Coordinates of C-alpha atoms and ligand atoms in Angstrom, one line a residue:
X1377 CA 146.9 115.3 126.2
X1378 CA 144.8 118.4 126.1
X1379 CA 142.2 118.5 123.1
X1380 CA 142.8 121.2 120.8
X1381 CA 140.3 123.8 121.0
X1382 CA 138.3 123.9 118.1
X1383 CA 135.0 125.1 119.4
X1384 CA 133.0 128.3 117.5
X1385 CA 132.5 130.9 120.4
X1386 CA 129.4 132.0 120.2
X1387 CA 128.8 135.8 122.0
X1388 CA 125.0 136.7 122.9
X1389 CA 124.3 140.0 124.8
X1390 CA 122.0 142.4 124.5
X1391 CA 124.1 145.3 122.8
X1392 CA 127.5 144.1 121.1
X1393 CA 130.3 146.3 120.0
X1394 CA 128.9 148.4 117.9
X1395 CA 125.7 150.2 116.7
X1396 CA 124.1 150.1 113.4
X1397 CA 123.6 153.6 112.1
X1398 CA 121.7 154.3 108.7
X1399 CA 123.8 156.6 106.9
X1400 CA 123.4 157.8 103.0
X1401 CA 125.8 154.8 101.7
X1402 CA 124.4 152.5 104.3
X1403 CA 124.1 150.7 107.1
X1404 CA 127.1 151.3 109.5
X1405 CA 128.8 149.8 112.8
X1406 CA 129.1 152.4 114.8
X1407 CA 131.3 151.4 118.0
X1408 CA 129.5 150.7 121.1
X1409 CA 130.7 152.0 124.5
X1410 CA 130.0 149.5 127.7
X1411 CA 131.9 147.4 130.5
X1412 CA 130.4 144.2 128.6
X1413 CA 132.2 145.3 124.9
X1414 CA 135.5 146.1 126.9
X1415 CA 135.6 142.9 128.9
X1416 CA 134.5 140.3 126.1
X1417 CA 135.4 142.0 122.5
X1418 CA 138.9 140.9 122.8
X1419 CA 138.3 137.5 123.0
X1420 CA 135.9 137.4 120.0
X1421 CA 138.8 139.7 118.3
X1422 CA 141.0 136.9 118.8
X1423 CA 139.5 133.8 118.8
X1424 CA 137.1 134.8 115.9
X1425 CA 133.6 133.4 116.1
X1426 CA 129.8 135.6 116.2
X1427 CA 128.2 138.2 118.4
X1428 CA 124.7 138.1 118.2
X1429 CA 122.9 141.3 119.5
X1430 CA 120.5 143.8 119.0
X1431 CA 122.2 146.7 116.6
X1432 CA 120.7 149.2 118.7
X1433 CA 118.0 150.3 115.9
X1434 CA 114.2 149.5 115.5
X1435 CA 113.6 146.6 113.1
X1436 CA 112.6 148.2 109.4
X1437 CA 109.8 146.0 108.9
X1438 CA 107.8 143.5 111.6
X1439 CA 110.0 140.3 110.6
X1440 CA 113.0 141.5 109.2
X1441 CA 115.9 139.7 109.2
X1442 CA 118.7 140.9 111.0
X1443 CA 122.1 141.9 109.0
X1444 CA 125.0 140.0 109.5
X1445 CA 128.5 141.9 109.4
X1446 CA 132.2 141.2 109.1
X1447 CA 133.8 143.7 112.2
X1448 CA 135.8 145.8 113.0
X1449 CA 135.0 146.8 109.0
X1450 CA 138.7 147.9 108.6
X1451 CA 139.8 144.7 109.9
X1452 CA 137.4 141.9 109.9
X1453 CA 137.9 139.3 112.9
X1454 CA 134.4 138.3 113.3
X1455 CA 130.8 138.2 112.5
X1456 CA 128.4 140.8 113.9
X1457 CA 125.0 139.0 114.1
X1458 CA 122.2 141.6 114.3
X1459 CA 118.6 140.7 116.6
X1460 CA 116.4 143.1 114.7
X1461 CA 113.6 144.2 117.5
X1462 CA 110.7 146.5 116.8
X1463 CA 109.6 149.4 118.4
X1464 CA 107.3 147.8 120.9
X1465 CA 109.4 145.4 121.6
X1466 CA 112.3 147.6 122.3
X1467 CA 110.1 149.5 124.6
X1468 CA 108.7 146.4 126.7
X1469 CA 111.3 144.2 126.7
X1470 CA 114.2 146.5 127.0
X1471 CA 113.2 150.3 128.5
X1472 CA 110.8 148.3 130.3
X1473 CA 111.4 144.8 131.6
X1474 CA 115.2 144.5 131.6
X1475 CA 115.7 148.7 132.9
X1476 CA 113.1 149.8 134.3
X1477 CA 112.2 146.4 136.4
X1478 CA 115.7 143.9 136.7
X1479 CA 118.1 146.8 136.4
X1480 CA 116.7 148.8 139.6
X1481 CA 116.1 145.5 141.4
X1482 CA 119.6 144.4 141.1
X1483 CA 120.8 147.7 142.3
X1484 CA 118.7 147.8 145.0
X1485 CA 116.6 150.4 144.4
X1486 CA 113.3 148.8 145.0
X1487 CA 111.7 152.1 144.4
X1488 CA 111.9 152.6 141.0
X1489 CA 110.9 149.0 139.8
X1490 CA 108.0 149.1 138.1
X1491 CA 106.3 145.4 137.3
X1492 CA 104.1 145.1 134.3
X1493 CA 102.8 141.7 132.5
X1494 CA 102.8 143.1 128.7
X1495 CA 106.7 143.8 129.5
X1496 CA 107.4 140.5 131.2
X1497 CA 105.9 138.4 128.1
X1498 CA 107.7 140.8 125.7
X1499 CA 110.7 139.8 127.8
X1500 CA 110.3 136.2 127.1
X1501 CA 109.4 136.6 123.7
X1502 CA 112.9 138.8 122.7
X1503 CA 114.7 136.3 124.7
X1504 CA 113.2 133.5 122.7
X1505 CA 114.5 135.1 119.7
X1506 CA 118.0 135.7 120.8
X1507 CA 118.0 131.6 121.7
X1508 CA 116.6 131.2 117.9
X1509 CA 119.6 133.2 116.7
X1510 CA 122.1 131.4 118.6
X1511 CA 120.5 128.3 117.9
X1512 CA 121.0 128.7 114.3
X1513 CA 124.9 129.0 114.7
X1514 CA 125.7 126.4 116.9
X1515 CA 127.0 123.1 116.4
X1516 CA 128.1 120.5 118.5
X1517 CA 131.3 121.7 120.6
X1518 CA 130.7 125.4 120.1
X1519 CA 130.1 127.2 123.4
X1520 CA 127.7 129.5 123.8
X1521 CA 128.6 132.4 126.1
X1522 CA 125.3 134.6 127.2
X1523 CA 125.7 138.0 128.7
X1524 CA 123.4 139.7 131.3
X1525 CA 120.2 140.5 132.7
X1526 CA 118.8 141.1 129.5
X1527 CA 118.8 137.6 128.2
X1528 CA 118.0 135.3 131.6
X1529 CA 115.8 133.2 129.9
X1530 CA 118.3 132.2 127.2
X1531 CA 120.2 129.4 128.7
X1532 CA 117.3 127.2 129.5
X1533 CA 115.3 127.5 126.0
X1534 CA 119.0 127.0 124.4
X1535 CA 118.9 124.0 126.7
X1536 CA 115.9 122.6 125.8
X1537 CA 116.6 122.4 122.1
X1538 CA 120.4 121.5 122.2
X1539 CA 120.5 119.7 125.9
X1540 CA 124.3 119.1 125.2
X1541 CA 125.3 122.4 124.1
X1542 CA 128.0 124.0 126.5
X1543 CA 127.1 127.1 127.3
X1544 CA 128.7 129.9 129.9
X1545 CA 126.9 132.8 131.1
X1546 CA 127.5 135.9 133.1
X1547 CA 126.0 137.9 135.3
X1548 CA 127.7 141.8 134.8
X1549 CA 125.4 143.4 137.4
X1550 CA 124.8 142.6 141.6
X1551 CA 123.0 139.7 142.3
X1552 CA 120.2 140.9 144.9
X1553 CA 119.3 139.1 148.0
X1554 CA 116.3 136.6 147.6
X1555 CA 113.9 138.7 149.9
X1556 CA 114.6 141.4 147.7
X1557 CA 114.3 138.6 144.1
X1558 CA 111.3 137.8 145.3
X1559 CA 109.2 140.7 144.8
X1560 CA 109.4 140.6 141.0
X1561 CA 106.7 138.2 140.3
X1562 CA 108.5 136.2 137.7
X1563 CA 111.5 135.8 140.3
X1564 CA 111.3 132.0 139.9
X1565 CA 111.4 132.1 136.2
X1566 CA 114.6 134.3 136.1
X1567 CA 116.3 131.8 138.0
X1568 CA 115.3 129.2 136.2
X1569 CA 116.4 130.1 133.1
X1570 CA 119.6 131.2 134.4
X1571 CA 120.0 127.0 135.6
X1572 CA 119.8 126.3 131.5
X1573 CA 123.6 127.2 131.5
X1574 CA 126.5 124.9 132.9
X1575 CA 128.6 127.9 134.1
X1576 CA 127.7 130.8 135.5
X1577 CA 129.7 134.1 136.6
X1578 CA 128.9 136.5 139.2
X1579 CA 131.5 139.1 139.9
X1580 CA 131.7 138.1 144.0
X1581 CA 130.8 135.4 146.1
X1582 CA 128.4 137.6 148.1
X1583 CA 126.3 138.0 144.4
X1584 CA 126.7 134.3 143.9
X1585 CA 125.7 133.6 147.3
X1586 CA 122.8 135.5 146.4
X1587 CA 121.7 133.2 143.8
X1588 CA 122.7 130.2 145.9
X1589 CA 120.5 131.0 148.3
X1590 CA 117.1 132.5 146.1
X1591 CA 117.8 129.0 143.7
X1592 CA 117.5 127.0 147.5
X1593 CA 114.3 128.7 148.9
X1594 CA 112.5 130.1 145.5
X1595 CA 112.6 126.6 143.5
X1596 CA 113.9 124.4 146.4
X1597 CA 116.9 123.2 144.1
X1598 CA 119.6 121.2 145.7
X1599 CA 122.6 123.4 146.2
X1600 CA 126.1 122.6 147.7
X1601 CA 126.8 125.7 148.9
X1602 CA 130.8 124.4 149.2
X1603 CA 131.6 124.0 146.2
X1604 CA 129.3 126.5 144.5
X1605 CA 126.9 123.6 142.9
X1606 CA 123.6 123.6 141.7
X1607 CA 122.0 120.0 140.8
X1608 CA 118.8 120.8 139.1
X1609 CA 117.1 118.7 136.5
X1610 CA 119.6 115.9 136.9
X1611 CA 122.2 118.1 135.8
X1612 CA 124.9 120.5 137.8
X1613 CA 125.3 124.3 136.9
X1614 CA 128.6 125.1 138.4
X1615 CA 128.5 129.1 140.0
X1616 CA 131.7 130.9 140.5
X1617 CA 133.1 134.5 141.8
X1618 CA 135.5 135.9 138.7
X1619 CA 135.9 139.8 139.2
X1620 CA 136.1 140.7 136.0
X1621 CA 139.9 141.7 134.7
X1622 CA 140.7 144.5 132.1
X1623 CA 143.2 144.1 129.7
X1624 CA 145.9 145.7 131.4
X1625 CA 148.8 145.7 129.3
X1626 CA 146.8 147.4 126.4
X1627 CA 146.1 150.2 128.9
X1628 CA 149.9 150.8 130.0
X1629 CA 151.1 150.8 126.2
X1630 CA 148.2 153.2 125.2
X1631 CA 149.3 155.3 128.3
X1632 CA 153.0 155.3 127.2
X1633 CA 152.8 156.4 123.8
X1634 CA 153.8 159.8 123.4
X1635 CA 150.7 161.1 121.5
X1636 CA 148.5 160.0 124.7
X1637 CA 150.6 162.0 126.8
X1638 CA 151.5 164.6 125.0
X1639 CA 147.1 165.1 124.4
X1640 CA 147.2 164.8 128.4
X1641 CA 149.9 167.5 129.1
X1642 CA 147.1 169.8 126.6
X1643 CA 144.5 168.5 128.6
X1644 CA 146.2 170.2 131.9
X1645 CA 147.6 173.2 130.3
X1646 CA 143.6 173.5 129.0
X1647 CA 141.9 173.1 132.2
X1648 CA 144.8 175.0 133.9
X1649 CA 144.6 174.0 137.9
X1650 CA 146.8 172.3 140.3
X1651 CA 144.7 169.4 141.1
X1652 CA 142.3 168.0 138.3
X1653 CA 139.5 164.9 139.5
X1654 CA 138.1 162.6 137.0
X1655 CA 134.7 160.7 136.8
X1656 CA 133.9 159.1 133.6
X1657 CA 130.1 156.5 133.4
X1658 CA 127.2 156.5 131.5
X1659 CA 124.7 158.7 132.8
X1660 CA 123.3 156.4 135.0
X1661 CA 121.1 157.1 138.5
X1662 CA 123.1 153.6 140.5
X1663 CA 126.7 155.9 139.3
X1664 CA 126.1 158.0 142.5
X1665 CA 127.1 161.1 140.0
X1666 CA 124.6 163.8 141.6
X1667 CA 125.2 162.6 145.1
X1668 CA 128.8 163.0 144.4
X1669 CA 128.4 166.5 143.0
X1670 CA 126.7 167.5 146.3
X1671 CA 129.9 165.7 148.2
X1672 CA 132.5 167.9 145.5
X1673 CA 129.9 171.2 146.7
X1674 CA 129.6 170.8 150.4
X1675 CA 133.9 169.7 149.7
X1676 CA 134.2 173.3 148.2
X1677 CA 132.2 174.8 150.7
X1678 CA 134.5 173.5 153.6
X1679 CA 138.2 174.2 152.0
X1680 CA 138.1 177.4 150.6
X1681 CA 141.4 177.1 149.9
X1682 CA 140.6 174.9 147.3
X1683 CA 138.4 177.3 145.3
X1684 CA 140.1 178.1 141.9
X1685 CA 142.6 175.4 142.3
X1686 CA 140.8 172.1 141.6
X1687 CA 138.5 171.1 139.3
X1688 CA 136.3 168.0 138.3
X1689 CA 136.3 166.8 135.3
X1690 CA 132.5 164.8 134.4
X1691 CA 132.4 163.1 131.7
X1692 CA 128.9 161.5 131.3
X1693 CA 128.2 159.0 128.3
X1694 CA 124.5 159.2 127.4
X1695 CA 122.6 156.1 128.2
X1696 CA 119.2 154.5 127.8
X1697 CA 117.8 157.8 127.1
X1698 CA 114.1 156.5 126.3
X1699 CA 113.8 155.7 130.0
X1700 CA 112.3 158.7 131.9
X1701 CA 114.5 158.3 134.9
X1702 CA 117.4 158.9 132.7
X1703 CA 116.0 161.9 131.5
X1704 CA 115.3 163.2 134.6
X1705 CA 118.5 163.0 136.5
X1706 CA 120.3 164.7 133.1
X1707 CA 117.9 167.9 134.1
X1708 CA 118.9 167.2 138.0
X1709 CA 122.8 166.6 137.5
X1710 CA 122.7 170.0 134.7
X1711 CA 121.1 172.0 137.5
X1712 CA 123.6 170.6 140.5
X1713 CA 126.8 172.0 137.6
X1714 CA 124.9 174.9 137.5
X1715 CA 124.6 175.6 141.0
X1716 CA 128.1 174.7 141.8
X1717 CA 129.7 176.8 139.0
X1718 CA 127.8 179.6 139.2
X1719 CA 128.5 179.8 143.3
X1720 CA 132.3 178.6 143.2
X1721 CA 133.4 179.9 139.5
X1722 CA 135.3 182.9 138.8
X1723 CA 136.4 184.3 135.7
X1724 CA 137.4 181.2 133.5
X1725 CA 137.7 179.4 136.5
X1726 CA 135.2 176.2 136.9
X1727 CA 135.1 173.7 139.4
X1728 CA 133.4 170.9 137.5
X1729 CA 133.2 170.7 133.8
X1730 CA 130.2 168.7 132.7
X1731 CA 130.5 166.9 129.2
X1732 CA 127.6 165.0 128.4
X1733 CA 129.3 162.8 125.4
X1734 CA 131.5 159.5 125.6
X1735 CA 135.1 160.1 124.1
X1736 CA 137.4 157.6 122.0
X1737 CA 139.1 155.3 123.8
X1738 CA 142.5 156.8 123.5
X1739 CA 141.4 160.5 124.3
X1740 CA 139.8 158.3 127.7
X1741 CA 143.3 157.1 128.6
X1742 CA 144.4 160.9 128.0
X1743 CA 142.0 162.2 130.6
X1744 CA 143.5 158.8 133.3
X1745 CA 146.7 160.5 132.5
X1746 CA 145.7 163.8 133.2
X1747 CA 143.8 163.2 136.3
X1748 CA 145.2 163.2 139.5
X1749 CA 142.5 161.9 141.6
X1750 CA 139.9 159.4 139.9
X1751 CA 136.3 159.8 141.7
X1752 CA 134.6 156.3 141.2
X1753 CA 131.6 156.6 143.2
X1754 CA 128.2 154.4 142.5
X1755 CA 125.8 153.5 145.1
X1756 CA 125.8 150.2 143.5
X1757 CA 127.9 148.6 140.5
X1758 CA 128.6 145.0 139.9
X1759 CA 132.2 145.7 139.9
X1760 CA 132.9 149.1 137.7
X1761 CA 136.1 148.6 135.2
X1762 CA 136.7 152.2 134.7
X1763 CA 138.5 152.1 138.8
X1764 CA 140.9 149.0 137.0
X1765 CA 141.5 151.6 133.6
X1766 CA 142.4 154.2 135.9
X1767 CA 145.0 152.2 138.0
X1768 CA 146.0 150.2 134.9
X1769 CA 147.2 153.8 133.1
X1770 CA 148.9 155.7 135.8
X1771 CA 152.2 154.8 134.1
X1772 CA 154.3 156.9 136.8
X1773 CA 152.6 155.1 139.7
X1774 CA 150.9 158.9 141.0
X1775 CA 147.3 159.2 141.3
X1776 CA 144.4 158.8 143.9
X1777 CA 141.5 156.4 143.2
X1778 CA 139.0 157.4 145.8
X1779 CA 136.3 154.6 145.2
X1780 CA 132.5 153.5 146.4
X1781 CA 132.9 150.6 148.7
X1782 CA 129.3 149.5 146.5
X1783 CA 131.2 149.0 143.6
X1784 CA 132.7 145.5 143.2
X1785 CA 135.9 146.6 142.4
X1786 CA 136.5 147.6 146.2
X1787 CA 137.1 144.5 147.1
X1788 CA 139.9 143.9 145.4
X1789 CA 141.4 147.8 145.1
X1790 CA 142.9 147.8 148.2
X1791 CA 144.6 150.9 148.0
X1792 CA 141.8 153.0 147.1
X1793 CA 140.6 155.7 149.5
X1794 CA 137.0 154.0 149.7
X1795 CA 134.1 156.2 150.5
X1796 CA 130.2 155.7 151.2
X1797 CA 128.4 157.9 149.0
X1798 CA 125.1 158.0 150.8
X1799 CA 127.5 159.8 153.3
X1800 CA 128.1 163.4 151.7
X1801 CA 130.0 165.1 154.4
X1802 CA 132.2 161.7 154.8
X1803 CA 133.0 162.0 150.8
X1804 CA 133.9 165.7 150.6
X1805 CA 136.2 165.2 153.6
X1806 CA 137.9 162.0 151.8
X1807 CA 138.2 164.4 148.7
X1808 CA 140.3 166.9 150.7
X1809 CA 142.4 163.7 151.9
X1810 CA 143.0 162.8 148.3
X1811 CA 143.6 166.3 147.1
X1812 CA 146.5 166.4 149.8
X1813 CA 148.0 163.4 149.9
X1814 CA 151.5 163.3 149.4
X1815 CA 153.2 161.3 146.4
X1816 CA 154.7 158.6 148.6
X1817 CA 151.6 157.5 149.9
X1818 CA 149.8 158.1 145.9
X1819 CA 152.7 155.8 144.7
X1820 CA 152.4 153.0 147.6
X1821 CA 149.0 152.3 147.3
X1822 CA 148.8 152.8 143.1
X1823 CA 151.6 150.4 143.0
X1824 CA 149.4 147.6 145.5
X1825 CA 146.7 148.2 142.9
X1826 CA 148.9 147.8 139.7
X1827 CA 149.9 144.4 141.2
X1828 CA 146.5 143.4 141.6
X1829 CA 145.0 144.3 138.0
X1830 CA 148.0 143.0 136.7
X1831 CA 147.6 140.3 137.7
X1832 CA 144.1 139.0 137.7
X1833 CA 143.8 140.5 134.3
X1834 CA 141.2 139.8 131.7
X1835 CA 143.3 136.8 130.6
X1836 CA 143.4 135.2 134.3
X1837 CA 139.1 135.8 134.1
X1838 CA 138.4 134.3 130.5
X1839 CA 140.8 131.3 132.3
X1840 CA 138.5 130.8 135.0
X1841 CA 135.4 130.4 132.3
X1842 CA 137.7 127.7 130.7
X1843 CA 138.8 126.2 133.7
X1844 CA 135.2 125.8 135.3
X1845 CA 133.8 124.3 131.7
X1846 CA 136.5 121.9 132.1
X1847 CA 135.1 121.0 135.5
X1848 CA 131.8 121.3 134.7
X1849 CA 132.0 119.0 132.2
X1850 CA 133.7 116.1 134.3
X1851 CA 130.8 116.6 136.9
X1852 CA 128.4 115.8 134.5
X1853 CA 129.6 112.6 133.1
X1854 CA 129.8 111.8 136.9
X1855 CA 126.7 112.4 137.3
X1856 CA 125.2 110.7 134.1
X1857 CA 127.6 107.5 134.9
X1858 CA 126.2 107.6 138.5
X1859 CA 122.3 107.7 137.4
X1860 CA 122.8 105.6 134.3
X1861 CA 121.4 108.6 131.9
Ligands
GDG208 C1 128.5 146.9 133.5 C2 128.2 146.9 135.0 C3 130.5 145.9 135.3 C4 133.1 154.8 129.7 N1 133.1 156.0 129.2 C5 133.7 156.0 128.0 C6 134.2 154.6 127.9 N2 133.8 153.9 128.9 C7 134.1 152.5 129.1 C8 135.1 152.4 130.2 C9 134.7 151.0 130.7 C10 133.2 150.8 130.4 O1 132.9 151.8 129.4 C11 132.3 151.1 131.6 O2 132.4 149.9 132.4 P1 131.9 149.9 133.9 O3 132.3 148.5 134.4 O4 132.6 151.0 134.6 O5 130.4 150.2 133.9 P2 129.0 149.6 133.1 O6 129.0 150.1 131.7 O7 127.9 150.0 133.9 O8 129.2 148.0 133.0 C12 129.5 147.0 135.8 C13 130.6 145.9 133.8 O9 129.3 145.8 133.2 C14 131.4 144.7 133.3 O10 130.9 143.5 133.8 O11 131.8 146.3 135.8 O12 129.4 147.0 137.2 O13 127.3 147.9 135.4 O14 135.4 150.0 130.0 O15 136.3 152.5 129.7 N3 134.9 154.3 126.8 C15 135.1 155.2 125.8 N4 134.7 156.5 126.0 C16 134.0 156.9 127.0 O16 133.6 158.1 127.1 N5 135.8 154.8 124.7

């Protein structure tokens, strides 16, 4: 009979749901925007249980203890558990180490890591005191579920104190190639602390494969590369391939009710063309937004027959805006609007509308509703949730996802028009092939698409987490029985 499930969940990521704001009555949880908070809030909304993360804010005081908070405050369904950080340490250990070394690294853009000692040991200290935090909640049967780049280190210092503790993590962002790994000098040490965990989650096999192979040659750790194993330290970390799932059916009910779609009909009478394209991310260099600007220019350049009748739509949520390449590319994607709408705009006509804010969640299905072709176009994203949002609302079955085949989500969108964003003329020409195709074709490939994300939804991925623990935890009392430990 299957054992009731009884087990805390304990959620540790970086950034959690929301955002600690000081305001003149207090401290407030401000809601946090980010493909980590849509994937994993739901479960902690309900299955109860804590979220331990940094609030976003510097510490108040060297030492302070972080707040603790029933969310959502209207409706309480669990505990918000706050990491206070300082200054420094939010400079080292997350502008630094985890986006200004890991995050570039993982998205292949070698060029803009930048290694520094005082940041790695900063690293390791913060993610010694997310471990503390987490520590302090569990108890025996809880599983701990760690999020991210950020926190690598976690699952092995969690391990060393509590060696039974069951704990999950995953992995939201590409997992690099091991000759790429390697240059970060603390490669072996990353991987490492990743083999603390008993599950871990990549979001393809080619990312998992990655780590298969830099755990084999970096630390010469056994690895069954058929079944995804790792036997390290007398123990077995089981590695799996889950594209993360959205939760679709809250998508198609917010994009039925008549309020969304009455704000979207506004939205085209507002922006008044006969063909509106869509790109919502955070500002973010690996996004591919200024190279896809260029693409929508040289596109306008090409068909002027398109001049005055389509527009794009950017919406650009500010992100880690204490890292100078952040800043920079702001300045660079403003000029690029500039350029563009100053050459193609005429009288209150503009081809892309630039807003540099993130938008409520149902004003974000209003603009999927609106839009009918979604530009999705990073040169690098671990999967990129917004494609599945976009598919997920397009109640009617119209619409054009024309999507990166460097996010992770191509592999599984079949029907999207996939483009290579390093390829500018190839992109504008795959824009005028979205712009024009016909509502047959729109409806065939959204429908393949709807299938898909219906499917393998967020429920179907939080049941591969369970599933694997499950298994995980049979292999290790093999292996104990087998050595006698
Ligand atoms: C990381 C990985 C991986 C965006 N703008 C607004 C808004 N969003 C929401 C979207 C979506 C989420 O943020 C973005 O998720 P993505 O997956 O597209 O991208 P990242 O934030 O880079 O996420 C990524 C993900 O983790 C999950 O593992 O897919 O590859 O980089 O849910 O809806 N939400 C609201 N307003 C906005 O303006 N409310």
């Amino acid at each position: 009979m299957a054992k009731k499930q009884t087990a805390k969940i304990i959620m540790v990521s970086n950034r959690g749901a929301y955002n600690l704001q000081a305001t003149e009555s207090g401290i407030r949880p401000v809601p946090a925007i980010s493909g980590l908070v849509s994937a994993v809030e739901p479960l902690l909304k309900e299955k109860g249980g804590v979220w331990i993360a940094w609030g976003g804010r510097e510490a108040p005081r060297k030492n302070a203890t972080g707040l603790r908070l029933p969310v959502p405050q209207d409706d309480p369904l669990y505990s918000f558990q706050e990491v206070p950080l300082t200054a420094e340490e939010i400079e080292l250990y997350y502008n630094g180490f985890s986006n200004g070394a890991l995050w570039p690294l993982c998205h292949y853009f070698l060029e803009k890591c930048s290694y520094k000692a005082a940041e790695w040991e900063t690293y390791v200290k913060v993610n010694n005191k997310f471990a503390e935090a987490a520590l302090l909640e569990t108890t025996e049967g809880d599983v701990v579920w760690v999020n991210d780049y950020h926190l690598a280190l976690v699952p092995s210092i969690i391990r060393n104190r509590q060696p039974k503790a069951k704990q999950f993590f995953f992995w939201h962002i590409p997992f690099p190639h091991h000759d790429l790994l390697s240059t970060l000098p603390w490669a072996s040490h990353i991987l490492r602390g990743l083999l603390g965990t008993d599950v871990l989650g990549f979001h393809l096999q080619s990312y998992a494969d990655n780590f298969l192979n830099a755990v084999a040659s970096l630390l010469d750790a056994e690895v069954d590369f058929e079944h995804n194993t790792v036997y390290w330290q007398q123990r077995c970390i089981y590695v799996g391939a889950w594209p993360m799932g959205i939760d679709y059916h809250n998508f198609r009910r917010r994009a039925m009710d008549p309020a969304t779609v009455s704000r979207a009909m506004a939205l085209r009478s507002q922006f008044n063309v006969e063909r509106l394209a869509l790109s919502v991310e955070r500002l973010d260099y690996t996004k591919g937004i200024v190279e896809k600007l260029l693409a929508w220019e040289r596109f306008l350049d090409k068909s002027p027959k398109w001049r005055g009748r389509t527009s794009l739509i950017q919406i650009a949520v500010p992100s880690r805006t204490a890292v100078p390449a952040y800043r920079l590319l702001k300045e660079e994607v403003e000029a690029v609007v500039q350029r563009i709408n100053h050459r193609f705009g005429q009288g209150s006509y503009r081809p892309v509308h630039f807003f540099w804010q993130g938008i409520p969640r149902q004003e974000l299905v209003s603009y999927y509703l609106a839009a009918d072709v979604m530009l999705v176009t990073p040169l690098r994203d671990g999967l990129n949730l917004v494609a599945k949002e976009y598919v997920a609302s397009r109640r009617d079955g119209s619409g054009v996802l024309v999507l990166s085949r460097f996010a992770g989500a191509a592999q599984e969108l079949k029907g999207a028009v996939l483009v290579n964003p390093y390829d500018l003329d190839g992109m504008a020409a795959l824009f005028t092939r979205a712009l024009n195709m016909d509502r047959e074709e729109q409806e065939k490939r959204m429908r393949l698409m709807q299938e898909r994300v219906r499917r393998y939804d967020i429920r179907w991925w939080l049941g591969c987490f369970y599933q694997a623990m499950m298994a995980a935890e049979r292999e290790i009392s093999h292996v104990s029985e087998s050595t006698g430990s």
